[in-house]
Structure formats: structure tokens, C-alpha cells
PDB file of C-alpha atoms in Angstrom:
ATOM      1  CA  UNK A   1      28.501 -18.111 -19.521  1.00 46.00           C
ATOM      2  CA  UNK A   2      25.727 -17.697 -16.480  1.00 49.00           C
ATOM      3  CA  UNK A   3      22.933 -19.401 -16.927  1.00 54.00           C
ATOM      4  CA  UNK A   4      19.857 -16.773 -15.551  1.00 54.00           C
ATOM      5  CA  UNK A   5      19.589 -18.859 -12.361  1.00 57.00           C
ATOM      6  CA  UNK A   6      22.728 -17.885 -11.264  1.00 59.00           C
ATOM      7  CA  UNK A   7      21.761 -14.480  -9.752  1.00 59.00           C
ATOM      8  CA  UNK A   8      19.220 -16.123  -7.855  1.00 60.00           C
ATOM      9  CA  UNK A   9      22.674 -17.697  -5.475  1.00 67.00           C
ATOM     10  CA  UNK A  10      24.168 -14.245  -4.582  1.00 75.00           C
ATOM     11  CA  UNK A  11      22.958 -13.628  -0.935  1.00 81.00           C
ATOM     12  CA  UNK A  12      20.646 -10.529  -0.851  1.00 84.00           C
ATOM     13  CA  UNK A  13      20.816  -8.600   1.533  1.00 90.00           C
ATOM     14  CA  UNK A  14      16.889  -8.056   2.104  1.00 92.00           C
ATOM     15  CA  UNK A  15      15.454 -11.571   3.320  1.00 91.00           C
ATOM     16  CA  UNK A  16      12.637 -13.544   1.701  1.00 91.00           C
ATOM     17  CA  UNK A  17      10.772 -12.805   3.934  1.00 93.00           C
ATOM     18  CA  UNK A  18      10.508  -9.086   3.347  1.00 93.00           C
ATOM     19  CA  UNK A  19      10.911  -9.039  -0.005  1.00 93.00           C
ATOM     20  CA  UNK A  20       7.778 -10.768   0.313  1.00 93.00           C
ATOM     21  CA  UNK A  21       6.023  -8.152   2.691  1.00 93.00           C
ATOM     22  CA  UNK A  22       6.574  -5.695   0.129  1.00 94.00           C
ATOM     23  CA  UNK A  23       5.415  -7.464  -2.320  1.00 93.00           C
ATOM     24  CA  UNK A  24       1.884  -8.304   0.087  1.00 91.00           C
ATOM     25  CA  UNK A  25       2.437  -3.994   0.433  1.00 92.00           C
ATOM     26  CA  UNK A  26       2.182  -3.336  -3.168  1.00 94.00           C
ATOM     27  CA  UNK A  27      -0.750  -5.320  -3.480  1.00 91.00           C
ATOM     28  CA  UNK A  28      -2.765  -3.750  -0.359  1.00 89.00           C
ATOM     29  CA  UNK A  29      -2.272  -0.478  -1.717  1.00 90.00           C
ATOM     30  CA  UNK A  30      -2.832  -1.515  -5.538  1.00 91.00           C
ATOM     31  CA  UNK A  31      -6.114  -2.889  -4.062  1.00 87.00           C
ATOM     32  CA  UNK A  32      -6.828   0.200  -1.920  1.00 84.00           C
ATOM     33  CA  UNK A  33      -6.621   2.135  -5.632  1.00 86.00           C
ATOM     34  CA  UNK A  34      -8.990   0.304  -7.107  1.00 84.00           C
ATOM     35  CA  UNK A  35      -6.287  -1.651  -8.760  1.00 84.00           C
ATOM     36  CA  UNK A  36      -3.640  -1.363 -12.175  1.00 86.00           C
ATOM     37  CA  UNK A  37      -6.684   0.165 -13.881  1.00 86.00           C
ATOM     38  CA  UNK A  38      -6.918   3.343 -11.966  1.00 87.00           C
ATOM     39  CA  UNK A  39      -3.216   3.559 -11.221  1.00 89.00           C
ATOM     40  CA  UNK A  40      -1.854   2.645 -14.556  1.00 89.00           C
ATOM     41  CA  UNK A  41      -2.877   6.353 -16.353  1.00 90.00           C
ATOM     42  CA  UNK A  42      -1.353   8.290 -13.872  1.00 88.00           C
ATOM     43  CA  UNK A  43       1.783   6.505 -13.179  1.00 92.00           C
ATOM     44  CA  UNK A  44       4.359   5.288 -16.330  1.00 92.00           C
ATOM     45  CA  UNK A  45       4.154   1.794 -16.080  1.00 93.00           C
ATOM     46  CA  UNK A  46       0.915  -0.573 -17.207  1.00 93.00           C
ATOM     47  CA  UNK A  47      -1.721  -2.325 -15.836  1.00 91.00           C
ATOM     48  CA  UNK A  48       0.362  -5.708 -16.161  1.00 92.00           C
ATOM     49  CA  UNK A  49       3.459  -4.882 -15.409  1.00 94.00           C
ATOM     50  CA  UNK A  50       1.363  -3.470 -11.615  1.00 94.00           C
ATOM     51  CA  UNK A  51       0.310  -7.061 -11.657  1.00 93.00           C
ATOM     52  CA  UNK A  52       3.963  -8.652 -11.096  1.00 94.00           C
ATOM     53  CA  UNK A  53       4.760  -6.524  -9.179  1.00 95.00           C
ATOM     54  CA  UNK A  54       2.389  -7.205  -5.731  1.00 93.00           C
ATOM     55  CA  UNK A  55       2.566 -11.016  -7.711  1.00 93.00           C
ATOM     56  CA  UNK A  56       4.696 -13.283  -4.928  1.00 92.00           C
ATOM     57  CA  UNK A  57       4.940 -15.547  -8.600  1.00 94.00           C
ATOM     58  CA  UNK A  58       7.575 -13.237 -10.604  1.00 94.00           C
ATOM     59  CA  UNK A  59       8.837 -12.891  -7.294  1.00 91.00           C
ATOM     60  CA  UNK A  60      12.448 -10.307  -8.521  1.00 89.00           C
ATOM     61  CA  UNK A  61       9.886  -8.024  -9.756  1.00 93.00           C
ATOM     62  CA  UNK A  62       9.481  -5.295  -7.031  1.00 96.00           C
ATOM     63  CA  UNK A  63       7.939  -1.697  -7.865  1.00 96.00           C
ATOM     64  CA  UNK A  64      10.609   0.464  -8.418  1.00 96.00           C
ATOM     65  CA  UNK A  65      11.333   3.814  -6.653  1.00 96.00           C
ATOM     66  CA  UNK A  66      10.195   6.589  -8.409  1.00 95.00           C
ATOM     67  CA  UNK A  67       5.896   4.637  -9.343  1.00 95.00           C
ATOM     68  CA  UNK A  68       6.143   3.991  -5.249  1.00 96.00           C
ATOM     69  CA  UNK A  69       6.230   7.239  -5.169  1.00 95.00           C
ATOM     70  CA  UNK A  70       3.212   8.066  -7.437  1.00 94.00           C
ATOM     71  CA  UNK A  71       1.512   5.274  -5.575  1.00 93.00           C
ATOM     72  CA  UNK A  72       1.386   6.728  -2.138  1.00 90.00           C
ATOM     73  CA  UNK A  73       1.220   9.478  -3.921  1.00 89.00           C
ATOM     74  CA  UNK A  74      -2.355   8.222  -5.307  1.00 88.00           C
ATOM     75  CA  UNK A  75      -3.415   6.893  -2.392  1.00 86.00           C
ATOM     76  CA  UNK A  76      -2.681   9.448   0.170  1.00 82.00           C
ATOM     77  CA  UNK A  77      -0.586   8.028   2.460  1.00 85.00           C
ATOM     78  CA  UNK A  78       3.119   6.986   2.453  1.00 90.00           C
ATOM     79  CA  UNK A  79       2.609   3.166   2.261  1.00 90.00           C
ATOM     80  CA  UNK A  80       5.123   1.622   1.026  1.00 93.00           C
ATOM     81  CA  UNK A  81       7.380   4.143   1.334  1.00 95.00           C
ATOM     82  CA  UNK A  82       6.787   4.183   4.927  1.00 92.00           C
ATOM     83  CA  UNK A  83       7.364   0.149   4.588  1.00 92.00           C
ATOM     84  CA  UNK A  84      10.577   0.211   3.217  1.00 94.00           C
ATOM     85  CA  UNK A  85      11.945   3.065   5.482  1.00 93.00           C
ATOM     86  CA  UNK A  86      10.391   0.673   8.673  1.00 92.00           C
ATOM     87  CA  UNK A  87      12.644  -2.176   7.511  1.00 93.00           C
ATOM     88  CA  UNK A  88      15.758  -0.109   7.212  1.00 94.00           C
ATOM     89  CA  UNK A  89      14.702   1.126  11.312  1.00 93.00           C
ATOM     90  CA  UNK A  90      13.792   4.640  10.733  1.00 91.00           C
ATOM     91  CA  UNK A  91      10.321   5.874  11.019  1.00 85.00           C
ATOM     92  CA  UNK A  92       8.450   8.512   8.722  1.00 84.00           C
ATOM     93  CA  UNK A  93       8.491  12.486   9.586  1.00 77.00           C
ATOM     94  CA  UNK A  94       6.318  14.859   7.378  1.00 73.00           C
ATOM     95  CA  UNK A  95       7.975  18.341   6.275  1.00 72.00           C
ATOM     96  CA  UNK A  96       6.707  21.029   6.684  1.00 62.00           C
ATOM     97  CA  UNK A  97       5.079  23.829   9.818  1.00 56.00           C
ATOM     98  CA  UNK A  98       5.103  21.319  12.812  1.00 53.00           C
ATOM     99  CA  UNK A  99       2.049  23.580  14.792  1.00 55.00           C
ATOM    100  CA  UNK A 100       0.006  23.143  11.823  1.00 59.00           C
ATOM    101  CA  UNK A 101       0.540  20.245  10.522  1.00 59.00           C
ATOM    102  CA  UNK A 102       0.369  18.273  13.916  1.00 71.00           C
ATOM    103  CA  UNK A 103      -3.643  19.557  14.969  1.00 83.00           C
ATOM    104  CA  UNK A 104      -5.771  17.640  13.934  1.00 88.00           C
ATOM    105  CA  UNK A 105      -9.749  19.015  12.767  1.00 89.00           C
ATOM    106  CA  UNK A 106     -13.106  18.370  12.915  1.00 92.00           C
ATOM    107  CA  UNK A 107     -12.122  17.622   9.583  1.00 89.00           C
ATOM    108  CA  UNK A 108      -9.611  13.969  10.284  1.00 90.00           C
ATOM    109  CA  UNK A 109     -12.457  12.972  13.257  1.00 92.00           C
ATOM    110  CA  UNK A 110     -14.777  12.555   9.634  1.00 94.00           C
ATOM    111  CA  UNK A 111     -12.134  11.636   7.736  1.00 90.00           C
ATOM    112  CA  UNK A 112     -11.778   8.283  10.331  1.00 93.00           C
ATOM    113  CA  UNK A 113     -15.868   7.464  10.914  1.00 94.00           C
ATOM    114  CA  UNK A 114     -16.852   8.102   6.913  1.00 93.00           C
ATOM    115  CA  UNK A 115     -14.238   5.730   6.048  1.00 92.00           C
ATOM    116  CA  UNK A 116     -14.407   3.594   9.045  1.00 95.00           C
ATOM    117  CA  UNK A 117     -18.292   2.965   8.840  1.00 96.00           C
ATOM    118  CA  UNK A 118     -17.662   2.203   4.878  1.00 94.00           C
ATOM    119  CA  UNK A 119     -15.382  -0.596   5.894  1.00 95.00           C
ATOM    120  CA  UNK A 120     -18.191  -1.263   8.443  1.00 97.00           C
ATOM    121  CA  UNK A 121     -21.040  -1.155   5.827  1.00 96.00           C
ATOM    122  CA  UNK A 122     -19.373  -2.988   3.415  1.00 96.00           C
ATOM    123  CA  UNK A 123     -19.058  -5.548   5.294  1.00 95.00           C
ATOM    124  CA  UNK A 124     -22.345  -6.075   7.222  1.00 96.00           C
ATOM    125  CA  UNK A 125     -23.443  -5.646   3.267  1.00 96.00           C
ATOM    126  CA  UNK A 126     -21.853  -8.427   2.803  1.00 95.00           C
ATOM    127  CA  UNK A 127     -21.422 -11.059   4.921  1.00 95.00           C
ATOM    128  CA  UNK A 128     -25.668 -10.417   5.627  1.00 95.00           C
ATOM    129  CA  UNK A 129     -25.589 -11.605   1.531  1.00 95.00           C
ATOM    130  CA  UNK A 130     -25.362 -14.937   3.121  1.00 93.00           C
ATOM    131  CA  UNK A 131     -23.265 -15.544  -0.049  1.00 92.00           C
ATOM    132  CA  UNK A 132     -19.818 -17.071   0.090  1.00 94.00           C
ATOM    133  CA  UNK A 133     -16.956 -14.272  -1.155  1.00 92.00           C
ATOM    134  CA  UNK A 134     -14.997 -13.560  -4.364  1.00 93.00           C
ATOM    135  CA  UNK A 135     -12.740 -12.670  -5.337  1.00 89.00           C
ATOM    136  CA  UNK A 136     -14.706  -9.013  -6.424  1.00 89.00           C
ATOM    137  CA  UNK A 137     -15.856  -8.957  -2.752  1.00 92.00           C
ATOM    138  CA  UNK A 138     -11.852  -8.594  -1.155  1.00 90.00           C
ATOM    139  CA  UNK A 139     -11.313  -6.125  -3.699  1.00 88.00           C
ATOM    140  CA  UNK A 140     -14.087  -4.724  -2.540  1.00 89.00           C
ATOM    141  CA  UNK A 141     -13.421  -4.732   1.022  1.00 91.00           C
ATOM    142  CA  UNK A 142      -9.680  -4.348   0.507  1.00 87.00           C
ATOM    143  CA  UNK A 143      -9.398  -1.126  -1.155  1.00 85.00           C
ATOM    144  CA  UNK A 144     -12.174   0.183   1.854  1.00 89.00           C
ATOM    145  CA  UNK A 145      -9.687  -1.124   3.780  1.00 89.00           C
ATOM    146  CA  UNK A 146      -7.246   0.527   2.538  1.00 85.00           C
ATOM    147  CA  UNK A 147      -9.065   4.044   2.675  1.00 86.00           C
ATOM    148  CA  UNK A 148      -8.976   3.740   6.530  1.00 89.00           C
ATOM    149  CA  UNK A 149      -6.593   2.338   6.915  1.00 88.00           C
ATOM    150  CA  UNK A 150      -4.827   5.804   5.453  1.00 84.00           C
ATOM    151  CA  UNK A 151      -6.875   8.395   7.430  1.00 87.00           C
ATOM    152  CA  UNK A 152      -6.137   6.574  10.116  1.00 89.00           C
ATOM    153  CA  UNK A 153      -2.700   6.706   9.975  1.00 84.00           C
ATOM    154  CA  UNK A 154      -2.702  10.550   9.311  1.00 84.00           C
ATOM    155  CA  UNK A 155      -4.506  10.965  12.948  1.00 87.00           C
ATOM    156  CA  UNK A 156      -2.326   8.565  14.232  1.00 85.00           C
ATOM    157  CA  UNK A 157       0.500  10.173  12.735  1.00 79.00           C
ATOM    158  CA  UNK A 158      -0.666  13.791  14.080  1.00 82.00           C
ATOM    159  CA  UNK A 159      -0.788  11.955  17.154  1.00 84.00           C
ATOM    160  CA  UNK A 160       2.518  11.240  17.520  1.00 76.00           C
ATOM    161  CA  UNK A 161       4.079  14.735  15.701  1.00 70.00           C
ATOM    162  CA  UNK A 162       4.565  13.008  13.066  1.00 61.00           C
ATOM    163  CA  UNK A 163       6.670   9.893  14.791  1.00 58.00           C
ATOM    164  CA  UNK A 164       4.238   7.811  12.937  1.00 57.00           C
TER     165      UNK A 164
END
């Protein structure tokens, strides 16, 4: 009978770098939605397991596809699914009425302004305090950055006609 480590000897179609990238995307999106505490109540996975999905300390624990879709919906941006599509050489294109779906609105500009200014405000506040950033500070900044990226992603998507 083979031991449990034999499974790792089987050649895989993803590289170590790609798997680390998926872990990083998972960790980033989870941080952006206030972590497993905020997300676990709306999915089938508990906080501790969600943490494993983003941790390189658990190299064989990856977020299941249905949970990745839920997390992207919860974060309001297709970060995980888009990252996986990019690894395969594809890009996501939104469905719907092309004319309406790709029109920039004042709300888009307001969202970008709000979300990016929250990043800048938080960074300036933390840096002005003079203290060394701790894990909670980094998580707070990461949350704001992910929200800003989601807002910018929507604008890029509209500007590119859904080819982002």
C-alpha cells in the first residue's frame, strides 16, 4: 500500500508557482471581504477551513469551485475565477446587453473615487501614526485595496467592452 506522500509524486498539470498564485488570490479576496468571519456564514465552509485554502502551509487544500464562485460574488469581482481563467489563457467577458453592460456611469466614477480614497486615507493615517504596521493593519489595508481593485476592475471591464 502506498503512503500518503506518494500522491505528490504524480505529475501535475499546474506548476508550483500557479498553485501559490491561486493561494495568494484566495488569501487576498478573503482579506478583502473581512476574512473568514464575514464570508463563512454565507457559504458551506467554516472559517478555519477557508484559512487553509489561502495558506501555503496547506499545499493540497484549495478552494472548491462552488465556494470560489460564492467568494467572487461576495467580493463583487471575479478575482478567483478570473485568475483561474487567465492561467488557462482565457479572459472573462460579462454576459448581458453589450450596450448597457459596457456604459460607464457616474456611479462607476463615484465608486472608484470612494474606494481608492479609502485606501489612501487609511495608508496616510497608518503611516502618520509612526507605528510599525501589524497584521491587523495589513489586513485592513488589504481589505480596502481589494475593494478598490474591484471598483477599478468594473471600469476596466466596461472600457474594454468586457474583454478584461
